[in-house]
Coordinates of C-alpha atoms and ligand atoms in Angstrom, one line a residue:
M1 CA 26.6 28.1 -3.4
S2 CA 23.5 28.8 -1.3
K3 CA 20.1 28.7 -2.9
S4 CA 16.9 29.9 -1.3
F5 CA 13.5 28.6 -1.8
D6 CA 10.1 29.2 -0.4
V7 CA 9.7 25.4 0.2
V8 CA 12.4 22.6 0.2
V9 CA 10.8 19.2 0.3
I10 CA 12.9 16.2 1.5
G11 CA 12.0 12.9 -0.3
G12 CA 10.6 12.4 -3.6
G13 CA 8.2 9.6 -2.9
P14 CA 4.4 10.3 -3.4
G15 CA 4.2 12.4 -0.3
G16 CA 7.0 14.6 -1.2
Y17 CA 6.8 14.7 -5.1
I18 CA 3.0 15.5 -4.9
A19 CA 3.7 18.4 -2.2
A20 CA 6.4 19.8 -4.4
I21 CA 4.3 20.2 -7.6
R22 CA 1.2 21.3 -5.6
A23 CA 3.4 24.0 -3.8
A24 CA 4.8 25.1 -7.3
Q25 CA 1.2 25.2 -8.8
L26 CA 0.5 27.7 -6.0
G27 CA 3.3 30.2 -7.1
M28 CA 6.1 29.2 -4.6
S29 CA 9.6 28.5 -5.6
V30 CA 10.1 24.8 -4.6
A31 CA 13.1 22.4 -4.5
C32 CA 12.6 18.6 -3.9
I33 CA 15.7 16.5 -2.8
D34 CA 15.6 12.7 -3.3
E35 CA 18.4 10.3 -2.8
W36 CA 16.8 7.2 -4.5
K37 CA 19.4 5.9 -7.4
N38 CA 18.6 3.7 -10.2
E39 CA 20.9 0.9 -11.2
K40 CA 23.0 3.4 -13.2
G41 CA 23.4 5.8 -10.1
G42 CA 21.0 8.3 -11.6
P43 CA 17.9 9.8 -10.1
A44 CA 14.9 7.7 -9.5
P45 CA 12.1 9.9 -8.0
G46 CA 9.1 8.3 -6.6
G47 CA 10.3 6.8 -3.5
T48 CA 9.4 3.2 -2.3
C49 CA 6.1 3.4 -4.1
T50 CA 7.5 3.7 -7.5
N51 CA 10.8 2.0 -7.1
V52 CA 9.9 -1.1 -4.8
G53 CA 6.5 -0.8 -3.6
C54 CA 3.1 -0.1 -5.2
I55 CA 4.1 0.1 -8.9
P56 CA 6.4 -2.8 -9.4
S57 CA 4.4 -5.0 -7.3
K58 CA 1.2 -4.1 -9.2
A59 CA 3.1 -4.9 -12.5
L60 CA 4.3 -8.4 -11.2
L61 CA 0.8 -9.1 -9.9
Q62 CA -0.7 -8.2 -13.3
S63 CA 1.9 -10.3 -15.3
S64 CA 1.6 -13.3 -12.8
E65 CA -2.2 -13.3 -13.1
H66 CA -1.8 -13.4 -16.9
F67 CA 0.2 -16.4 -16.5
E68 CA -1.9 -18.1 -14.3
H69 CA -5.1 -17.5 -16.6
A70 CA -3.1 -18.6 -19.6
S71 CA -2.1 -21.7 -17.9
H72 CA -5.3 -22.7 -16.0
G73 CA -8.3 -20.1 -16.5
M74 CA -8.8 -20.2 -20.3
A75 CA -10.2 -23.5 -21.1
E76 CA -13.7 -22.8 -19.6
H77 CA -13.9 -19.9 -21.9
G78 CA -13.2 -22.1 -24.9
V79 CA -9.7 -21.0 -25.4
D80 CA -7.2 -23.8 -25.6
I81 CA -3.7 -22.8 -24.8
K82 CA -0.8 -25.3 -25.0
G83 CA 2.6 -25.2 -24.0
V84 CA 2.4 -21.9 -21.8
K85 CA 5.8 -21.0 -20.7
L86 CA 7.1 -18.6 -18.1
N87 CA 9.8 -15.9 -19.3
L88 CA 10.7 -14.5 -16.0
A89 CA 13.4 -12.3 -17.3
Q90 CA 11.0 -10.6 -19.7
M91 CA 8.3 -10.2 -16.9
M92 CA 11.0 -8.7 -14.6
G93 CA 12.1 -6.5 -17.5
R94 CA 8.6 -5.2 -18.1
K95 CA 8.4 -4.6 -14.4
D96 CA 11.5 -2.4 -14.6
S97 CA 10.4 -0.6 -17.6
V98 CA 7.1 0.1 -15.8
V99 CA 9.2 1.7 -12.8
K100 CA 11.4 3.6 -15.3
Q101 CA 8.4 5.3 -16.9
N102 CA 7.2 6.4 -13.7
N103 CA 10.6 7.9 -12.8
D104 CA 10.9 9.6 -15.9
G105 CA 7.3 10.9 -15.6
I106 CA 8.1 12.5 -12.2
L107 CA 11.3 14.1 -13.6
Y108 CA 9.2 15.6 -16.5
L109 CA 6.5 16.9 -14.0
F110 CA 9.3 18.7 -11.9
K111 CA 10.4 20.4 -15.1
K112 CA 7.0 21.4 -16.2
N113 CA 6.2 22.8 -12.8
K114 CA 9.4 24.5 -12.3
V115 CA 10.3 22.5 -9.3
S116 CA 14.3 22.5 -8.9
F117 CA 15.3 18.7 -8.3
F118 CA 18.4 17.8 -6.3
H119 CA 19.8 14.3 -6.3
G120 CA 21.3 13.3 -3.1
R121 CA 20.6 13.2 0.6
G122 CA 18.9 16.0 2.5
S123 CA 20.2 16.9 6.1
F124 CA 19.3 19.6 8.3
V125 CA 22.2 21.8 9.1
S126 CA 20.9 24.7 11.0
A127 CA 18.2 27.3 11.3
D128 CA 18.4 31.2 11.5
A129 CA 16.1 34.1 10.6
Q130 CA 16.4 33.3 7.0
G131 CA 15.0 29.8 7.6
Y132 CA 16.4 26.4 7.6
Q133 CA 19.7 25.3 5.9
I134 CA 19.7 21.9 4.4
A135 CA 22.9 20.3 3.0
V136 CA 22.4 18.2 -0.2
S137 CA 25.2 15.3 -0.3
G138 CA 25.4 13.2 -3.3
A139 CA 25.4 14.0 -7.1
S140 CA 24.3 17.5 -6.1
A141 CA 26.4 18.8 -3.2
E142 CA 24.8 22.2 -2.2
T143 CA 23.3 23.9 0.9
L144 CA 19.7 25.2 0.3
T145 CA 17.9 27.7 2.5
A146 CA 14.2 27.1 2.9
K147 CA 11.5 29.1 4.5
H148 CA 9.3 26.1 5.0
V149 CA 10.6 22.4 5.0
V150 CA 8.4 19.4 4.2
I151 CA 9.8 16.2 5.3
A152 CA 8.7 13.2 3.0
T153 CA 11.5 10.5 3.9
G154 CA 9.0 7.6 4.0
S155 CA 9.7 4.2 5.5
I156 CA 12.0 1.2 5.5
P157 CA 11.3 -2.5 6.1
R158 CA 11.5 -3.7 9.6
E159 CA 14.0 -6.6 10.1
L160 CA 13.6 -9.3 12.4
P161 CA 16.3 -9.5 15.0
G162 CA 19.0 -12.1 14.0
A163 CA 17.8 -12.3 10.2
P164 CA 19.1 -9.5 8.5
F165 CA 18.1 -8.9 4.8
D166 CA 20.8 -10.0 2.2
E167 CA 18.2 -9.6 -0.5
K168 CA 19.5 -12.8 -2.0
Q169 CA 18.1 -15.5 0.4
I170 CA 16.4 -13.3 3.1
L171 CA 14.3 -10.8 1.1
S172 CA 12.6 -7.5 1.9
N173 CA 10.1 -6.1 -0.5
T174 CA 13.0 -5.0 -2.5
G175 CA 14.4 -8.5 -2.9
A176 CA 10.9 -9.9 -3.2
L177 CA 10.3 -7.9 -6.4
A178 CA 13.8 -9.1 -8.1
I179 CA 14.1 -12.8 -7.7
D180 CA 15.7 -14.3 -10.9
A181 CA 14.6 -17.8 -10.9
V182 CA 11.2 -19.0 -9.3
P183 CA 12.1 -20.5 -6.0
K184 CA 10.7 -23.9 -5.3
R185 CA 10.1 -23.4 -1.7
L186 CA 9.3 -19.8 -0.5
G187 CA 8.8 -18.8 2.8
V188 CA 7.0 -15.6 4.0
I189 CA 7.0 -14.3 7.5
G190 CA 3.9 -12.0 8.1
A191 CA 0.6 -12.5 6.4
G192 CA 0.1 -8.8 6.0
V193 CA -0.5 -6.8 2.9
I194 CA 3.1 -7.5 1.4
G195 CA 3.1 -11.2 2.5
L196 CA -0.2 -11.8 0.7
E197 CA 0.6 -9.7 -2.5
M198 CA 4.0 -11.2 -3.0
G199 CA 3.1 -14.8 -1.8
S200 CA 0.4 -14.5 -4.6
V201 CA 2.8 -13.4 -7.3
W202 CA 5.2 -16.3 -6.7
R203 CA 2.7 -18.9 -5.9
R204 CA 1.0 -17.9 -9.4
L205 CA 4.6 -18.5 -11.0
G206 CA 5.1 -22.0 -9.4
S207 CA 6.6 -21.6 -5.9
E208 CA 5.3 -23.6 -3.0
V209 CA 4.6 -20.6 -0.7
T210 CA 4.3 -21.0 3.2
I211 CA 3.4 -17.9 4.9
L212 CA 3.9 -17.9 8.9
E213 CA 2.0 -15.3 10.7
A214 CA 2.2 -14.4 14.5
M215 CA -1.3 -13.2 15.1
P216 CA -4.0 -15.9 15.7
V217 CA -6.6 -13.9 13.5
F218 CA -6.2 -13.7 9.8
L219 CA -6.1 -9.9 8.5
G220 CA -7.4 -8.7 12.0
A221 CA -7.7 -5.1 10.6
V222 CA -10.1 -6.2 7.9
D223 CA -13.9 -6.8 8.3
E224 CA -14.1 -10.3 9.8
T225 CA -16.7 -11.3 6.9
V226 CA -14.3 -10.4 4.3
A227 CA -11.1 -11.7 5.9
K228 CA -12.7 -15.0 6.7
E229 CA -13.9 -15.1 2.9
A230 CA -10.4 -14.3 1.7
H231 CA -8.5 -16.6 3.9
K232 CA -10.7 -19.5 2.7
L233 CA -10.0 -18.4 -1.1
F234 CA -6.2 -18.0 -0.4
L235 CA -6.1 -21.6 1.1
K236 CA -8.1 -23.0 -1.9
Q237 CA -5.5 -21.3 -4.3
G238 CA -2.9 -23.1 -2.4
L239 CA -1.2 -20.5 -0.2
A240 CA -0.2 -22.4 3.0
I241 CA -1.0 -20.0 5.9
E242 CA -0.1 -20.8 9.3
M243 CA -1.5 -18.4 12.0
G244 CA -0.6 -17.6 15.6
V245 CA 3.2 -19.1 15.3
K246 CA 6.0 -17.9 17.2
I247 CA 9.1 -17.4 15.0
G248 CA 12.5 -18.8 16.6
A249 CA 16.1 -19.2 15.2
I250 CA 16.3 -18.3 11.4
K251 CA 19.5 -19.8 9.8
N252 CA 20.7 -18.5 6.3
G253 CA 22.9 -21.0 4.8
K254 CA 22.7 -23.0 1.6
E255 CA 18.9 -22.5 2.2
V256 CA 17.0 -20.7 4.9
S257 CA 15.8 -22.6 8.0
V258 CA 13.2 -21.2 10.1
E259 CA 12.2 -22.6 13.5
Y260 CA 8.7 -21.9 14.8
V261 CA 6.3 -23.1 17.4
D262 CA 2.6 -23.5 16.3
T263 CA -0.6 -22.7 18.4
Q264 CA -0.5 -26.3 19.9
G265 CA 3.1 -25.7 21.3
K266 CA 4.7 -27.9 18.6
E267 CA 7.9 -27.1 17.3
H268 CA 8.8 -27.0 13.6
K269 CA 11.7 -26.4 11.4
A270 CA 10.7 -25.1 8.0
L271 CA 13.4 -25.0 5.1
F272 CA 13.2 -22.7 2.2
D273 CA 15.0 -21.5 -1.0
K274 CA 14.1 -17.8 -0.3
L275 CA 12.4 -16.3 2.7
I276 CA 10.4 -12.8 2.4
I277 CA 10.2 -11.1 5.7
S278 CA 7.2 -8.7 5.7
I279 CA 6.4 -7.7 9.3
G280 CA 5.8 -4.0 8.8
R281 CA 7.7 -1.0 8.2
I282 CA 9.4 1.8 10.3
P283 CA 9.9 5.5 9.7
N284 CA 12.9 6.6 7.9
T285 CA 14.8 9.4 9.2
I286 CA 18.4 8.0 8.4
G287 CA 20.7 11.0 7.6
L288 CA 18.0 13.7 8.0
S289 CA 19.8 14.8 11.2
P290 CA 16.7 16.2 12.9
E291 CA 18.8 16.8 16.2
A292 CA 20.8 19.6 14.2
V293 CA 17.7 21.9 14.6
G294 CA 16.1 20.2 17.6
L295 CA 13.1 18.7 15.5
K296 CA 11.3 16.1 17.8
L297 CA 10.5 12.4 16.8
D298 CA 7.8 10.5 18.6
E299 CA 8.5 7.3 20.7
R300 CA 8.3 5.2 17.7
G301 CA 10.5 7.3 15.7
F302 CA 8.2 8.9 13.5
I303 CA 8.5 12.7 12.9
A304 CA 6.0 14.2 15.6
V305 CA 3.2 16.1 13.9
D306 CA -0.4 17.4 14.7
D307 CA -3.4 16.6 12.6
Q308 CA -2.2 19.5 10.2
C309 CA 1.1 17.8 9.6
R310 CA 2.9 20.5 11.5
A311 CA 6.2 19.2 13.1
T312 CA 7.5 20.7 16.4
L313 CA 9.4 23.6 14.9
P314 CA 7.9 26.6 13.0
N315 CA 7.5 26.2 9.2
V316 CA 8.5 22.5 9.3
W317 CA 6.0 19.9 8.2
A318 CA 6.1 16.3 7.6
V319 CA 3.9 13.8 5.5
G320 CA 3.3 10.3 4.4
D321 CA 5.0 7.0 5.9
V322 CA 7.2 9.1 8.2
V323 CA 4.3 10.4 10.3
R324 CA 1.6 8.5 12.0
G325 CA -1.5 7.0 10.2
P326 CA -1.7 4.3 7.5
M327 CA 1.4 3.7 5.2
L328 CA -0.3 4.2 1.9
A329 CA 0.8 6.3 -1.1
H330 CA -2.6 8.1 -1.4
K331 CA -2.6 9.1 2.1
A332 CA 0.9 10.6 1.6
E333 CA -0.3 12.4 -1.5
E334 CA -3.4 13.8 0.2
E335 CA -1.3 15.1 3.1
G336 CA 1.4 16.6 0.6
V337 CA -1.4 18.4 -1.2
A338 CA -2.8 19.6 2.2
V339 CA 0.5 20.8 3.5
A340 CA 1.3 22.8 0.2
E341 CA -2.1 24.5 0.5
R342 CA -1.6 25.3 4.1
I343 CA 1.7 26.9 3.6
A344 CA -0.1 28.9 0.9
G345 CA -2.6 30.0 3.5
Q346 CA -5.4 27.9 2.0
H347 CA -7.3 25.2 4.1
G348 CA -5.8 22.0 3.1
H349 CA -8.0 19.0 4.3
V350 CA -7.6 15.3 4.6
N351 CA -10.4 13.2 5.7
F352 CA -8.6 10.3 7.5
G353 CA -12.1 8.6 7.8
T354 CA -12.5 7.9 4.2
I355 CA -9.0 6.8 3.1
P356 CA -9.5 3.5 1.1
W357 CA -7.5 0.2 1.6
V358 CA -6.7 -2.2 -1.2
I359 CA -5.0 -5.6 -1.2
Y360 CA -4.2 -6.4 -4.8
T361 CA -4.6 -10.3 -4.4
S362 CA -6.9 -12.1 -6.4
P363 CA -9.7 -11.7 -5.6
E364 CA -8.8 -8.2 -4.5
I365 CA -9.8 -6.9 -1.0
A366 CA -11.0 -3.3 -0.5
W367 CA -12.6 -1.3 2.1
V368 CA -13.3 2.1 3.6
G369 CA -14.7 3.1 6.9
R370 CA -15.2 1.3 9.8
T371 CA -15.4 -2.6 10.2
E372 CA -18.3 -4.6 11.9
Q373 CA -15.9 -5.4 14.7
Q374 CA -14.8 -1.8 15.5
L375 CA -18.6 -0.7 15.2
K376 CA -19.3 -3.4 17.8
A377 CA -16.3 -2.3 20.1
D378 CA -17.4 1.3 19.8
G379 CA -21.1 0.4 20.7
V380 CA -22.5 1.9 17.5
A381 CA -25.8 0.5 16.5
Y382 CA -25.6 -0.5 12.8
K383 CA -27.3 -2.4 10.1
S384 CA -25.6 -4.6 7.5
G385 CA -26.2 -5.9 4.1
S386 CA -24.2 -7.7 1.8
F387 CA -24.4 -9.2 -1.7
P388 CA -22.2 -12.2 -3.2
F389 CA -20.6 -11.8 -6.7
L390 CA -22.2 -15.3 -7.2
A391 CA -25.3 -13.5 -7.9
N392 CA -24.0 -10.8 -10.2
G393 CA -24.5 -11.4 -14.1
R394 CA -21.2 -9.7 -14.9
A395 CA -19.0 -11.5 -12.4
R396 CA -20.6 -14.8 -14.0
A397 CA -19.7 -13.8 -17.4
L398 CA -16.1 -12.9 -16.3
G399 CA -15.9 -16.5 -14.7
D400 CA -14.9 -14.7 -11.3
T401 CA -17.7 -15.0 -8.9
S402 CA -15.7 -15.2 -5.5
G403 CA -16.5 -12.7 -2.9
L404 CA -18.9 -10.3 -1.8
V405 CA -19.8 -6.8 -1.1
K406 CA -20.8 -5.7 2.4
F407 CA -22.3 -2.3 3.6
L408 CA -22.5 -1.2 7.2
A409 CA -25.0 1.7 7.8
D410 CA -26.1 3.6 11.0
A411 CA -29.1 1.9 12.5
K412 CA -31.2 5.1 12.7
T413 CA -29.8 7.4 10.1
D414 CA -28.7 4.9 7.5
E415 CA -25.4 6.8 7.1
I416 CA -22.9 4.6 5.4
L417 CA -20.4 3.7 8.0
G418 CA -18.2 1.2 6.1
V419 CA -18.0 -0.7 2.8
H420 CA -16.0 -4.0 2.6
I421 CA -15.4 -5.8 -0.7
V422 CA -13.5 -9.2 -1.5
G423 CA -14.0 -9.9 -5.2
P424 CA -13.1 -9.1 -8.7
M425 CA -11.9 -5.4 -9.3
A426 CA -12.6 -4.4 -5.6
S427 CA -9.9 -1.9 -6.2
E428 CA -11.9 0.2 -8.6
L429 CA -15.4 -0.7 -6.9
I430 CA -14.4 0.8 -3.6
S431 CA -14.3 4.4 -5.2
E432 CA -18.0 4.7 -5.4
A433 CA -18.1 4.0 -1.5
V434 CA -15.5 6.5 -0.9
V435 CA -17.4 9.2 -2.7
A436 CA -20.6 8.2 -1.1
M437 CA -19.0 8.4 2.5
E438 CA -17.3 11.6 1.5
F439 CA -20.7 13.1 0.9
R440 CA -22.2 11.4 4.1
A441 CA -24.5 9.4 1.8
S442 CA -27.1 6.9 3.2
A443 CA -27.1 3.2 2.1
E444 CA -30.4 4.1 0.5
D445 CA -28.8 6.7 -1.6
I446 CA -26.6 4.1 -3.3
A447 CA -29.5 1.6 -3.6
R448 CA -31.5 4.3 -5.6
I449 CA -28.9 5.2 -7.9
C450 CA -29.0 3.7 -11.5
H451 CA -26.0 1.4 -12.1
A452 CA -25.2 0.2 -15.4
H453 CA -26.1 -3.6 -16.4
P454 CA -24.3 -5.7 -16.5
T455 CA -21.6 -4.4 -14.3
L456 CA -19.8 -5.5 -11.0
S457 CA -21.0 -2.3 -9.5
E458 CA -24.4 -3.5 -9.6
A459 CA -23.2 -5.8 -6.7
T460 CA -22.5 -2.6 -4.7
K461 CA -26.1 -1.3 -5.3
E462 CA -27.6 -4.7 -4.3
A463 CA -25.4 -4.7 -1.1
A464 CA -26.9 -1.1 -0.3
L465 CA -30.3 -2.5 -0.9
A466 CA -29.7 -5.4 1.1
V467 CA -29.2 -3.1 4.3
D468 CA -33.0 -2.5 3.9
K469 CA -33.5 -6.3 3.3
R470 CA -34.5 -5.7 -0.3
A471 CA -31.9 -7.0 -2.4
L472 CA -33.5 -8.1 -5.8
N473 CA -31.3 -10.5 -7.3
F474 CA -30.5 -12.6 -4.3
Ligands
FAD501 P1 8.5 7.1 0.2 O1 7.7 6.5 -0.9 O2 9.1 6.0 1.0 O3 9.7 8.1 -0.3 C1 10.6 8.5 0.5 C2 11.6 9.1 -0.4 O4 12.5 9.8 0.4 C3 12.5 8.0 -1.0 O5 12.7 8.0 -2.4 C4 13.9 8.1 -0.1 O6 15.1 7.6 -0.8 C5 13.9 9.5 0.0 N1 14.7 9.9 1.2 C6 14.6 9.5 2.4 N2 15.6 10.2 3.2 C7 16.1 11.2 2.4 C8 17.0 12.1 2.7 N3 17.5 12.3 3.9 N4 17.2 12.9 1.6 C9 16.8 12.9 0.3 N5 15.9 11.7 0.2 C10 15.5 10.8 1.1 N6 0.6 1.9 -0.9 C11 -0.5 2.0 -1.7 O7 -1.2 2.9 -1.4 N7 -0.9 1.1 -2.5 C12 0.0 0.0 -2.9 O8 -0.5 -0.7 -3.8 C13 1.1 -0.1 -2.2 N8 2.0 -1.2 -2.5 C14 3.0 -1.3 -1.8 C15 4.0 -2.5 -2.0 C16 5.1 -2.5 -1.5 C17 5.8 -3.8 -1.5 C18 5.5 -1.6 -0.4 C19 6.9 -1.7 0.4 C20 4.7 -0.5 -0.1 C21 3.6 -0.3 -0.7 N9 2.6 0.8 -0.6 C22 1.6 0.8 -1.2 C23 3.0 1.7 0.4 C24 3.5 2.9 -0.2 O9 4.8 2.6 -0.8 C25 4.0 4.1 0.9 O10 2.9 4.4 1.6 C26 4.5 5.3 0.0 O11 5.5 5.1 -0.6 C27 4.9 6.5 1.0 O12 5.0 7.6 0.4 P2 6.3 8.6 1.0 O13 6.3 9.8 0.1 O14 5.8 8.9 2.4 O15 7.5 7.8 1.1
NAI502 P1 1.6 -5.4 7.6 O1 1.4 -4.5 8.7 O2 0.5 -5.1 6.5 O3 1.6 -6.7 8.0 C1 2.6 -7.4 8.8 C2 2.4 -8.8 9.4 O4 3.3 -9.3 10.0 C3 1.2 -8.5 10.4 O5 0.1 -9.4 9.9 C4 1.9 -9.2 11.5 O6 1.0 -9.5 12.4 C5 2.8 -9.8 11.2 N1 4.0 -9.9 11.9 C6 4.7 -8.9 12.6 N2 5.8 -9.6 13.5 C7 5.6 -10.9 13.3 C8 6.5 -11.9 13.8 N3 7.6 -11.5 14.3 N4 6.2 -13.1 13.1 C9 5.3 -13.4 12.4 N5 4.6 -12.5 12.0 C10 4.7 -11.0 12.3 O7 3.1 -5.0 7.0 P2 3.7 -5.5 5.5 O8 2.9 -6.5 4.9 O9 5.2 -5.5 5.9 O10 3.6 -4.1 4.7 C11 4.0 -2.8 5.2 C12 3.0 -1.7 4.8 O11 3.2 -1.5 3.5 C13 1.4 -2.0 5.0 O12 1.1 -2.0 6.2 C14 0.8 -1.1 4.1 O13 0.9 0.1 5.0 C15 1.9 -0.9 2.9 N6 1.7 -1.7 1.8 C16 0.5 -1.2 1.3 C17 -0.1 -2.0 0.2 C18 -1.2 -1.7 -0.5 O14 -1.9 -0.8 -0.3 N7 -1.8 -2.7 -1.4 C19 0.7 -3.1 -0.4 C20 1.9 -3.5 0.4 C21 2.4 -2.8 1.4

């Protein structure tokens, strides 16, 4: 049976499912194909983000933070809790049910928006005057015809040569989110976003965590003031982070042994009960058969697209992790919306200069715009102002005064060029900076806006005031 659609979206992660819903809202007939399976073999749309990424990791970060607070953080508030015990099975079960709620929510949204969902793998077969033929193999076996195709097939974890993931002892993000007993010694290779988030989860739950990182500089893409502060705080929490190492042989036996050489050239052999490898992700085009229609990939395996997400064939688009740019769920979603609107003849737009980043450790790290080191490298004249949470009344009341807010503004025009936060609720605080930058606001604009007292957001206002050297509370 052949079914024809205005738009067929391949991949039901944040890029794909959002593109499908927006295209349906705009009056097009839409199908979305996704192959992710739940433990019963049924559909589990939402992609990496929902199943083994953003959502389960944030569920475990939240639960493990509660555990740590209940164990160590409540006495100063006058709340004495004795005999705190970890129920890991319950914690994992809650995480799984949060994931399922999101899977079900997406299936409901498809129904509500009349998006036809196909559970299986989508592969290009051919192209003709009618459009593109896409075979679905899996639970639904059909061939669909599409006037427009949106590829949103996402990414997969990068393996280290010689250390394949078995998801029992050598873990990708998938295994790292499903460990059934707290490992005594947990190794992590890569002090990036996953390494720090998952390392934090398991440290809070009782593992001795050692993170081995190749680069000599901690979080090189983060503003250096914030990265230095975060590094100091993570070490204080008990994460052992070794920078500038060269990983050698990894052996997976009764335990996992990792040989590495440190910055002084000294050789080490570390033994771990589990090893998470989080050294970045690669685009996923497995089974897509782009060659069947002559679709081009770039030299790194991403679907080649222009700045509008147009691929190298007419009416073929690609969004999210499978194309250039940051691998973030909200970036994928913005591209998905923009592509659906472009297909409908509208002017979809994504501002790559104002995509926020958040690392959900404690304290959280969040930023938007350029870092101080980037401004220096670009030769931009800038002013900076920062404000520590130590001087913020709400942070003191919370009992969480670590970190700071830092503003970078153009030296002449005062336009905000970057905002960098390490501290409590940085993930929420950064939105104000994103809005300000989207409207090309100046630091003075933020400094003159009334912020409720006592809130953490007053630290944002004070950092903006500090750009003009007139912070009031510090
Ligand atoms: P994906 O989410 O990878 O979805 C692609 C979907 O396509 C998958 O369901 C896949 O099975 C399916 N698919 C692939 N090929 C085919 C095919 N041929 N046919 C049918 N289906 C196919 N980002 C954030 O912004 N915030 C976070 O907090 C965050 N946390 C993360 C934590 C972890 C541990 C990880 C690994 C990632 C995290 N990310 C986070 C990144 C985020 O998950 C990705 O950027 C996002 O999922 C990308 O969305 P996507 O739609 O491009 O691809
Ligand atoms: P990453 O790019 O954030 O970090 C990888 C780290 O591994 C880097 O510091 C890199 O220098 C290091 N590395 C690379 N090769 C190495 C080697 N051979 N030995 C030792 N270290 C090595 O990648 P990560 O953590 O795997 O996450 C992948 C992506 O997923 C992120 O870049 C991000 O886009 C997304 N993500 C987003 C989150 C969020 O928004 N909060 C959370 C988790 C993931």
